[in-house]
mmCIF file of C-alpha atoms in Angstrom:
data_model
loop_
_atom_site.group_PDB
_atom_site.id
_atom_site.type_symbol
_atom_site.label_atom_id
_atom_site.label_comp_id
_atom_site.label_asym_id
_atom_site.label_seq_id
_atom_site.Cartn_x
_atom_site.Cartn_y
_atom_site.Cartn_z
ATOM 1 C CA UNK C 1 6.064 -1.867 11.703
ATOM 2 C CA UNK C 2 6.140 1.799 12.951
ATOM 3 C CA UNK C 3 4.112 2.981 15.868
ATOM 4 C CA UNK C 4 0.808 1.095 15.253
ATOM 5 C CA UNK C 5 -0.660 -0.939 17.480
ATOM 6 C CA UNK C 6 -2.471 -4.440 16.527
ATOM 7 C CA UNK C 7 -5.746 -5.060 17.333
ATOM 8 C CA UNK C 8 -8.001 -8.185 17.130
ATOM 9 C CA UNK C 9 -9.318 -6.335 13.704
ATOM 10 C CA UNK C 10 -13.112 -4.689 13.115
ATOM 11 C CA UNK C 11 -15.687 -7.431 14.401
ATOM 12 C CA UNK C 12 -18.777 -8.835 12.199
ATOM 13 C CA UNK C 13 -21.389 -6.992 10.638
ATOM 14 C CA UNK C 14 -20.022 -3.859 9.541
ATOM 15 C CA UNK C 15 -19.290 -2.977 6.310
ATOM 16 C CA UNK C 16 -16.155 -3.937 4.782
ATOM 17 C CA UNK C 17 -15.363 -0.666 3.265
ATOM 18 C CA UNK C 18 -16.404 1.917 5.918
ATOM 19 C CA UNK C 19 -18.510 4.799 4.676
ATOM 20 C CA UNK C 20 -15.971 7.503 5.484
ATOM 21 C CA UNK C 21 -13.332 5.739 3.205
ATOM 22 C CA UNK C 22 -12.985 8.034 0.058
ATOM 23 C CA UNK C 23 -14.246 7.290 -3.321
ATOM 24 C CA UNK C 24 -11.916 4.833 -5.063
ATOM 25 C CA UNK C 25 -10.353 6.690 -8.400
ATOM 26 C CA UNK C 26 -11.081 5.457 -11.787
ATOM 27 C CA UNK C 27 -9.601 2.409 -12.967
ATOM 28 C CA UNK C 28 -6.086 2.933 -15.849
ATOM 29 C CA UNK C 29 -7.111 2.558 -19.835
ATOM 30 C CA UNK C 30 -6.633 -0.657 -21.125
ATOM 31 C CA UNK C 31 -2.711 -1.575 -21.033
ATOM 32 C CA UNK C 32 -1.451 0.031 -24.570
ATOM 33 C CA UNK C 33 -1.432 -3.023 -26.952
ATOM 34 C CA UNK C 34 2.118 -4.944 -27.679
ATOM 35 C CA UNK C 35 3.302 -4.490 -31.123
ATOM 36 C CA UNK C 36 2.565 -7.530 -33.412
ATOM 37 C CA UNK C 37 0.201 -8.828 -30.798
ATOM 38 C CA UNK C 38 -3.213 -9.532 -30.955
ATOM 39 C CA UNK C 39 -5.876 -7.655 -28.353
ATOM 40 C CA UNK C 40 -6.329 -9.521 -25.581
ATOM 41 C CA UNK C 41 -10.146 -10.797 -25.550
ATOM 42 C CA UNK C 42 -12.428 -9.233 -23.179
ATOM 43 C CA UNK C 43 -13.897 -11.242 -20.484
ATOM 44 C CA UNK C 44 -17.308 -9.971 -19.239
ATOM 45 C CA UNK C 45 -18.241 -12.595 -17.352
ATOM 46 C CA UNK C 46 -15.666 -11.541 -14.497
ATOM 47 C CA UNK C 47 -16.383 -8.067 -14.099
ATOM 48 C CA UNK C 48 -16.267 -6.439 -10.550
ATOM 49 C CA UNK C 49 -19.316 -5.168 -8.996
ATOM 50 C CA UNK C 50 -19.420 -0.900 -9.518
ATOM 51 C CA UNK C 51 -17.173 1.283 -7.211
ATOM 52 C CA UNK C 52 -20.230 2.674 -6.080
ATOM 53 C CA UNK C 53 -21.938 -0.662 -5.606
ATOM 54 C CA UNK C 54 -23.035 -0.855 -1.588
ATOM 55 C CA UNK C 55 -19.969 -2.802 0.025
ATOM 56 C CA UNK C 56 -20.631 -6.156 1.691
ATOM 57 C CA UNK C 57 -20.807 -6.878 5.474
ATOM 58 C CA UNK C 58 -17.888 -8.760 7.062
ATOM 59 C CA UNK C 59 -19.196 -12.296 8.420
ATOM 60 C CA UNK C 60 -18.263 -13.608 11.731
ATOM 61 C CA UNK C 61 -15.003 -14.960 12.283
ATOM 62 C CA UNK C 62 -13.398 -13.393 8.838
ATOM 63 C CA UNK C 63 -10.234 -13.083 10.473
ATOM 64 C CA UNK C 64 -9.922 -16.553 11.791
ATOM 65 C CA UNK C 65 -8.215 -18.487 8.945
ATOM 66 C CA UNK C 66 -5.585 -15.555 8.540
ATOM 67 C CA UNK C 67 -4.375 -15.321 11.974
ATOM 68 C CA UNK C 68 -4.392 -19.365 12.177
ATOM 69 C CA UNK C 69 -1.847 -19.520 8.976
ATOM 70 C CA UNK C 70 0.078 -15.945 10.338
ATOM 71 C CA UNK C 71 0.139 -18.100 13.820
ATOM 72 C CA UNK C 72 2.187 -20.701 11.815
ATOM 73 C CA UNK C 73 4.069 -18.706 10.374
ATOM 74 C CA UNK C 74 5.193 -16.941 13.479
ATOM 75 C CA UNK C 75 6.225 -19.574 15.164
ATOM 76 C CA UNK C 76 8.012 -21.788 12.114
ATOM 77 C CA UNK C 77 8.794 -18.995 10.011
ATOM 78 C CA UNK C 78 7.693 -20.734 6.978
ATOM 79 C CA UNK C 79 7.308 -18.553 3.731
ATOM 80 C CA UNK C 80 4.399 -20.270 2.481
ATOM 81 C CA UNK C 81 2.353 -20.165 6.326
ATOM 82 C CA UNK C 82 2.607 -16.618 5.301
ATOM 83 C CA UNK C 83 1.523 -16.565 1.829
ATOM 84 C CA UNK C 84 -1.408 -18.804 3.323
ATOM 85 C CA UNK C 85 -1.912 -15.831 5.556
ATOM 86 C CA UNK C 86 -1.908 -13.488 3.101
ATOM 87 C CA UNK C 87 -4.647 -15.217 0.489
ATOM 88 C CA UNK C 88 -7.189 -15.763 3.885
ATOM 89 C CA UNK C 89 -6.375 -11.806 4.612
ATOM 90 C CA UNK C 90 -7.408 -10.883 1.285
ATOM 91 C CA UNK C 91 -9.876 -13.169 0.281
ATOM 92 C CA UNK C 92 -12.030 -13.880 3.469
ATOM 93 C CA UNK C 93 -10.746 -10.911 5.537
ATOM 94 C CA UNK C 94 -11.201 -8.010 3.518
ATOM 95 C CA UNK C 95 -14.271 -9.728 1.074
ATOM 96 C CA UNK C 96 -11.688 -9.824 -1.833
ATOM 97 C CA UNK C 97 -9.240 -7.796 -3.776
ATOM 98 C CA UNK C 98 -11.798 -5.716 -5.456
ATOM 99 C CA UNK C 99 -13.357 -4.766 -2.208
ATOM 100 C CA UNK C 100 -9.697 -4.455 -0.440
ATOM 101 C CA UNK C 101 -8.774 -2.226 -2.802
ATOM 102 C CA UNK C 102 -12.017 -0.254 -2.158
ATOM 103 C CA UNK C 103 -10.991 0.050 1.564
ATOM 104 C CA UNK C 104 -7.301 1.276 0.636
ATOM 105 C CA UNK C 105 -8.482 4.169 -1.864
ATOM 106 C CA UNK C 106 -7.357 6.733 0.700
ATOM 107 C CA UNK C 107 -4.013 5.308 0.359
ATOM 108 C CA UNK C 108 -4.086 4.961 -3.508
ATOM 109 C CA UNK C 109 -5.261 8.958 -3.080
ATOM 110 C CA UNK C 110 -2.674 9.745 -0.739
ATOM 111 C CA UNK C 111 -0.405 8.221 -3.071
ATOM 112 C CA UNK C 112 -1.106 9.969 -5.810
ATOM 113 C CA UNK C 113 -1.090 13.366 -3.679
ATOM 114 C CA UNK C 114 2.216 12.655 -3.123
ATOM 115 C CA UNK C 115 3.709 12.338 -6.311
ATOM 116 C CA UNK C 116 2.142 15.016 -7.395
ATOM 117 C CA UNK C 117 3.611 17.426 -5.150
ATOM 118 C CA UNK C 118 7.050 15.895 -5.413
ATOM 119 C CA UNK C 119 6.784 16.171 -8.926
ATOM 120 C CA UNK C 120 5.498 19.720 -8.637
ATOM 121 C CA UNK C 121 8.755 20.438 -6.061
ATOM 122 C CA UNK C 122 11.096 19.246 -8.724
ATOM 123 C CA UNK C 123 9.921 21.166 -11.820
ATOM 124 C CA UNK C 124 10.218 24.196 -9.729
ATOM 125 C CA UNK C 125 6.799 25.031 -9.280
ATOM 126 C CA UNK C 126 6.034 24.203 -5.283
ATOM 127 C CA UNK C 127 2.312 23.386 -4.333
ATOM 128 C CA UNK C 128 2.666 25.601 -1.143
ATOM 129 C CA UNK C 129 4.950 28.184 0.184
ATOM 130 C CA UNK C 130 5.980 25.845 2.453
ATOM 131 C CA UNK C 131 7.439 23.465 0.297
ATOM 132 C CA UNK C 132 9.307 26.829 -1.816
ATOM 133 C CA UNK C 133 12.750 25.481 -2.000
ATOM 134 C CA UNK C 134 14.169 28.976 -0.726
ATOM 135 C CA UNK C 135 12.287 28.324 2.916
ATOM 136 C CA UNK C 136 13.947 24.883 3.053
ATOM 137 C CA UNK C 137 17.305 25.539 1.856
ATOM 138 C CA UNK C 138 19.504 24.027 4.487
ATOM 139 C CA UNK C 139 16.881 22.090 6.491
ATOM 140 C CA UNK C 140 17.802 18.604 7.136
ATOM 141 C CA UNK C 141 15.869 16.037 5.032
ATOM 142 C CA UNK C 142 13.606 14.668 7.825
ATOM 143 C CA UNK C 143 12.361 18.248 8.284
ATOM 144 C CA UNK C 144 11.791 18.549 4.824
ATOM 145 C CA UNK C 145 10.169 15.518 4.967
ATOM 146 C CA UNK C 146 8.095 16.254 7.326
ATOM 147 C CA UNK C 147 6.712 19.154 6.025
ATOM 148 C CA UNK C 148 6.003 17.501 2.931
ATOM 149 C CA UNK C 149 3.871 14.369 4.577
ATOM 150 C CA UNK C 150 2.170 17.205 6.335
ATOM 151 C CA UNK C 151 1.058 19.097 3.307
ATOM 152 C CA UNK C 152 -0.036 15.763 2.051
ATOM 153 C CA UNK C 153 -1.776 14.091 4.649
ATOM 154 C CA UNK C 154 -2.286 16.502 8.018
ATOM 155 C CA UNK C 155 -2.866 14.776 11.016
ATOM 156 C CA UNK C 156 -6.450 14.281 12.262
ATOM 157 C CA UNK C 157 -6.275 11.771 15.053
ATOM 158 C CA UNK C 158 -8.065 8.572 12.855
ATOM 159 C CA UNK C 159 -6.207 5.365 12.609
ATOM 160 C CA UNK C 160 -6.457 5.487 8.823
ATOM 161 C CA UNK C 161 -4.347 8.851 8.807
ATOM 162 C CA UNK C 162 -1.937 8.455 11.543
ATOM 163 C CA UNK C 163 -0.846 5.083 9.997
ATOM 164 C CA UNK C 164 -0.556 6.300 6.634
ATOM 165 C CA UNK C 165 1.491 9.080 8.192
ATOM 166 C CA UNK C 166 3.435 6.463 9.287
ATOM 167 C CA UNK C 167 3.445 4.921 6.467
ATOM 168 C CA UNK C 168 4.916 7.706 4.508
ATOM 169 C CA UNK C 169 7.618 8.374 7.014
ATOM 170 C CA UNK C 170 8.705 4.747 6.665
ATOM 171 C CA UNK C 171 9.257 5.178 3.061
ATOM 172 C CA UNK C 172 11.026 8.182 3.365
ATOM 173 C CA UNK C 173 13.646 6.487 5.391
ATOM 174 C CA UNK C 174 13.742 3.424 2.680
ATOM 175 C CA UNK C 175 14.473 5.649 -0.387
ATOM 176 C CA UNK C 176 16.960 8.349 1.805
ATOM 177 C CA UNK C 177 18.560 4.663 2.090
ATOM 178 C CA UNK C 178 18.404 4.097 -1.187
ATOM 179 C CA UNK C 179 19.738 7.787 -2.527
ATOM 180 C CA UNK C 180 21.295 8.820 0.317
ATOM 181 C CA UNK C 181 22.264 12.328 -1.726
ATOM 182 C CA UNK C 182 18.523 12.549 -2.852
ATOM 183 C CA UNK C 183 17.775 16.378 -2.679
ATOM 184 C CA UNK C 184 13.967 16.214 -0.835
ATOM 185 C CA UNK C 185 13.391 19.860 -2.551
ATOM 186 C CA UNK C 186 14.311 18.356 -6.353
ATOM 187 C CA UNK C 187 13.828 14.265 -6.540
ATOM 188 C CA UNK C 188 14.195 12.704 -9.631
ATOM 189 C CA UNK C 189 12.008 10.328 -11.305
ATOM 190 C CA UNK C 190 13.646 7.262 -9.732
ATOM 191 C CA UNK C 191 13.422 8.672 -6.055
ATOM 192 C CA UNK C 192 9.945 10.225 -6.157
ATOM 193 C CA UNK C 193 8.560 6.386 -8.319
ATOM 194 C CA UNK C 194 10.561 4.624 -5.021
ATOM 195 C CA UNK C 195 9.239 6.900 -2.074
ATOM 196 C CA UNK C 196 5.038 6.688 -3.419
ATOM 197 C CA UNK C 197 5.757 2.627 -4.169
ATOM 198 C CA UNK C 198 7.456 2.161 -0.674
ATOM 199 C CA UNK C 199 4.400 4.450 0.391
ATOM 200 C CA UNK C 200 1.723 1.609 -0.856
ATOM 201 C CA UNK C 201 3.589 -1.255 0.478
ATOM 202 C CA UNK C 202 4.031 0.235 4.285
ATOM 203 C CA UNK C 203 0.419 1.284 3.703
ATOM 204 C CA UNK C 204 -0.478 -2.261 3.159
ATOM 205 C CA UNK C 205 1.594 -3.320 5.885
ATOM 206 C CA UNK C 206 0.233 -1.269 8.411
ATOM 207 C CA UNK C 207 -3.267 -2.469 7.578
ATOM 208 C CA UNK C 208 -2.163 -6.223 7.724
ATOM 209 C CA UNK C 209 -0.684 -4.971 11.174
ATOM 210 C CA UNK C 210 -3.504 -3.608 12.426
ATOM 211 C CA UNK C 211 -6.013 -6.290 12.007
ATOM 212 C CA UNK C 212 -3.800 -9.351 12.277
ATOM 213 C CA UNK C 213 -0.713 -8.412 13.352
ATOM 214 C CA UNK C 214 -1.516 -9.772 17.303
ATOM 215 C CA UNK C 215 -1.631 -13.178 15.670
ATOM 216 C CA UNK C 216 2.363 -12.459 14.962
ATOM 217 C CA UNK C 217 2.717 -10.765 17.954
ATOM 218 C CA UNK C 218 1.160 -13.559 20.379
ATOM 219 C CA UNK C 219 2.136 -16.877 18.583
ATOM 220 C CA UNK C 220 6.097 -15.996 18.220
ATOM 221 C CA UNK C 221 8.431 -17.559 20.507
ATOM 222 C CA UNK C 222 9.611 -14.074 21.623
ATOM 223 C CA UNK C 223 9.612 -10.592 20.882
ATOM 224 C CA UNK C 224 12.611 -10.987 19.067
ATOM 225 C CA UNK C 225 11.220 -13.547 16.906
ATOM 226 C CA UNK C 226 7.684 -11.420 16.494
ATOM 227 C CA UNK C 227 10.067 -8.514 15.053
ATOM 228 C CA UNK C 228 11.874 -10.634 12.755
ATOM 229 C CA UNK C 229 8.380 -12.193 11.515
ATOM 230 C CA UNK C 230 6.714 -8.682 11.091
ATOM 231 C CA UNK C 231 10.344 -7.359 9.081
ATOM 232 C CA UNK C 232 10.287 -10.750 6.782
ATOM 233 C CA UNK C 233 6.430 -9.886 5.993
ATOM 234 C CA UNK C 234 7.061 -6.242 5.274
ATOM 235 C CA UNK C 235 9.685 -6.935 2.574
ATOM 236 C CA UNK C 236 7.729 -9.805 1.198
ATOM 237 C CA UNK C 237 4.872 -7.059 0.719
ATOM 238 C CA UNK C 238 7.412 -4.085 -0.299
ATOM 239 C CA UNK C 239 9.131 -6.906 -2.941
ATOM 240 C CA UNK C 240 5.771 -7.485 -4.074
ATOM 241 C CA UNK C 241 4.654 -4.053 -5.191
ATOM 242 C CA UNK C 242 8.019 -3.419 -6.952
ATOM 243 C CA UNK C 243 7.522 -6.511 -8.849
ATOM 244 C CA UNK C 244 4.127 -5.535 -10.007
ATOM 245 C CA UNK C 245 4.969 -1.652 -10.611
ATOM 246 C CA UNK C 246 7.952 -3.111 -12.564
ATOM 247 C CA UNK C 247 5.445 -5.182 -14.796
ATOM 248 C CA UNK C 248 3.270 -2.649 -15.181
ATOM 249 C CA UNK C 249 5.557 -0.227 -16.641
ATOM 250 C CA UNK C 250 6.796 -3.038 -18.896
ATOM 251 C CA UNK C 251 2.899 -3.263 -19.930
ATOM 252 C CA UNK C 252 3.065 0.397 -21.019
ATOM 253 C CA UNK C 253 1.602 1.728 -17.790
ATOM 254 C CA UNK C 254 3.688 4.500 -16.085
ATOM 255 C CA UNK C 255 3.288 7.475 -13.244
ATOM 256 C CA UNK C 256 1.578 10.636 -14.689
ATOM 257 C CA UNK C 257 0.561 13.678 -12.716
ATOM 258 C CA UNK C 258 -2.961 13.322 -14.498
ATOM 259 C CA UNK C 259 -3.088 9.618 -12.929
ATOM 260 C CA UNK C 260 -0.983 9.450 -10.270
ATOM 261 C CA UNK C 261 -3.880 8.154 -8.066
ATOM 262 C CA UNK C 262 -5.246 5.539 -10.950
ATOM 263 C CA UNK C 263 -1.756 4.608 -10.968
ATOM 264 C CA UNK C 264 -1.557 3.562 -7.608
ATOM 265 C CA UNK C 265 -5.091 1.917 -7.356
ATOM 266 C CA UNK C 266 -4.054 -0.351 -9.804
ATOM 267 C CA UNK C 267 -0.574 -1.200 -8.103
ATOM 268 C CA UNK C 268 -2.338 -2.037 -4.887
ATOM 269 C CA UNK C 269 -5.448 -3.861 -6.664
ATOM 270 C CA UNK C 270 -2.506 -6.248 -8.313
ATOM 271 C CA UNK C 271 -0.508 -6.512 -5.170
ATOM 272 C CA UNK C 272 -3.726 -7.768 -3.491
ATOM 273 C CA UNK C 273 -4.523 -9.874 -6.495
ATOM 274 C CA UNK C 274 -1.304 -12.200 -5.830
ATOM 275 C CA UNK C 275 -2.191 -12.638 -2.350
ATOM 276 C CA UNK C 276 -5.613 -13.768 -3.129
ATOM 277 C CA UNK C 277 -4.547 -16.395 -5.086
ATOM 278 C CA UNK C 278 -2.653 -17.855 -2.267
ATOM 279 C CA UNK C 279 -3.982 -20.853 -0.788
#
């Protein structure tokens, strides 16, 4: 789970989406219709409350239920302790996945940052001088790398940043696994779509970590056990955001430059919509 530390999570009466959190981006269009199928109807009565509604306080002991069902799961292992987990995270934890996805629009912005400089890199037309293909020729990928997550996201010292940092560094590593002969400086659309979707699903991680992640940490019967929990959540989560970037694609929804950011709001709003549902 990268360098982050857990914590016991924010306390009570604070707002779930802290006021320095960025402006979540628009919502996608409507998914382009299905040949020979009718629109689907439009259900008013479950609309979400405007972005810029003011976002709820957390009530006491929001937490509790998630790290009681991640405490299971630590020590049994159980798949569906976890999922438990999961829906109290979402649903009682963070107020919701509308209001989850509220607190992760830096990441869905970060997101979308970085496919739009990748893309950029690989049609030749680099965002900085930096990232100029002629002053990285012969750099090692991690170097590369690194100069790209600093472009993206500089370091600043807040927990948001550093573990989104983190986050991107994490994915690096899974698609350089992926395409190992992935040239950093000229990605194609496969690598860059499987760096920013790793991206979101460490990003989620690393939140999960951070609020719950001592209920792992202190109910496993060892250390060794606590890793193995924390690696069997993160590729639940990772296989989870593939799935639903898969089906949205299917839907008609792909990655654009001009919504690269809307793109990835969505895929974390629908990741977060499964684990809600979990009871």
């Amino acid at each position: 789970m990268g360098t982050s530390k857990p914590s016991n999570g924010p306390g009570p009466n604070v707002p779930l989406v802290p006021p320095w959190v960025p402006p979540l981006p628009p919502d996608l269009p409507p998914d382009p219709p299905v040949e020979g199928e009718p629109a689907p109807p439009v259900e008013p009565e479950q609309q979400d409350p405007p972005v810029d509604a003011p976002p709820p306080v957390a009530p006491r002991g929001r937490f509790g239920p998630a790290r009681r069902a991640l405490g299971d799961f630590a020590r049994g292992g159980e798949r569906t302790a976890m999922e438990r987990g999961l829906g109290y995270y979402v649903r009682k934890g963070l107020g919701g996945s509308p209001t989850a996805t509220r607190r992760m629009a830096g990441t869905a912005r970060t997101a979308g940052a970085l496919y739009n400089v990748l893309q950029s890199m690989a049609a030749g037309q680099p965002p900085t001088a930096d990232l100029n293909p002629a002053a990285l020729r012969g750099q090692p990928p991690k170097a590369i790398g690194d100069r790209i997550i600093n472009t993206i996201l500089p370091s600043d010292g807040t927990q948001d940043a550093e573990a989104n940092r983190q986050a991107l560094a994490n994915a690096l590593s899974d698609m350089l696994e992926t395409f190992p002969d992935a040239d950093l400086t000229a990605l194609t659309p496969q690598e860059i779509e499987c760096w920013v979707e790793h991206f979101l699903g460490h990003s989620i991680c690393h939140r999960i970590f951070l609020d719950v992640g001592k209920a792992i940490e202190s109910k496993a019967p060892s250390t060794d056990i606590a890793v193995r929990r924390f690696d069997e959540m993160r590729d639940y989560v990772l296989a989870t955001v593939a799935a639903r970037a898969e089906a949205m694609r299917e839907r008609g929804q792909h990655w654009t430059t001009a919504m690269a950011d809307r793109f990835a709001a969505r895929l974390v709003r629908e990741t977060l919509d499964i684990f809600e549902e979990f009871h």
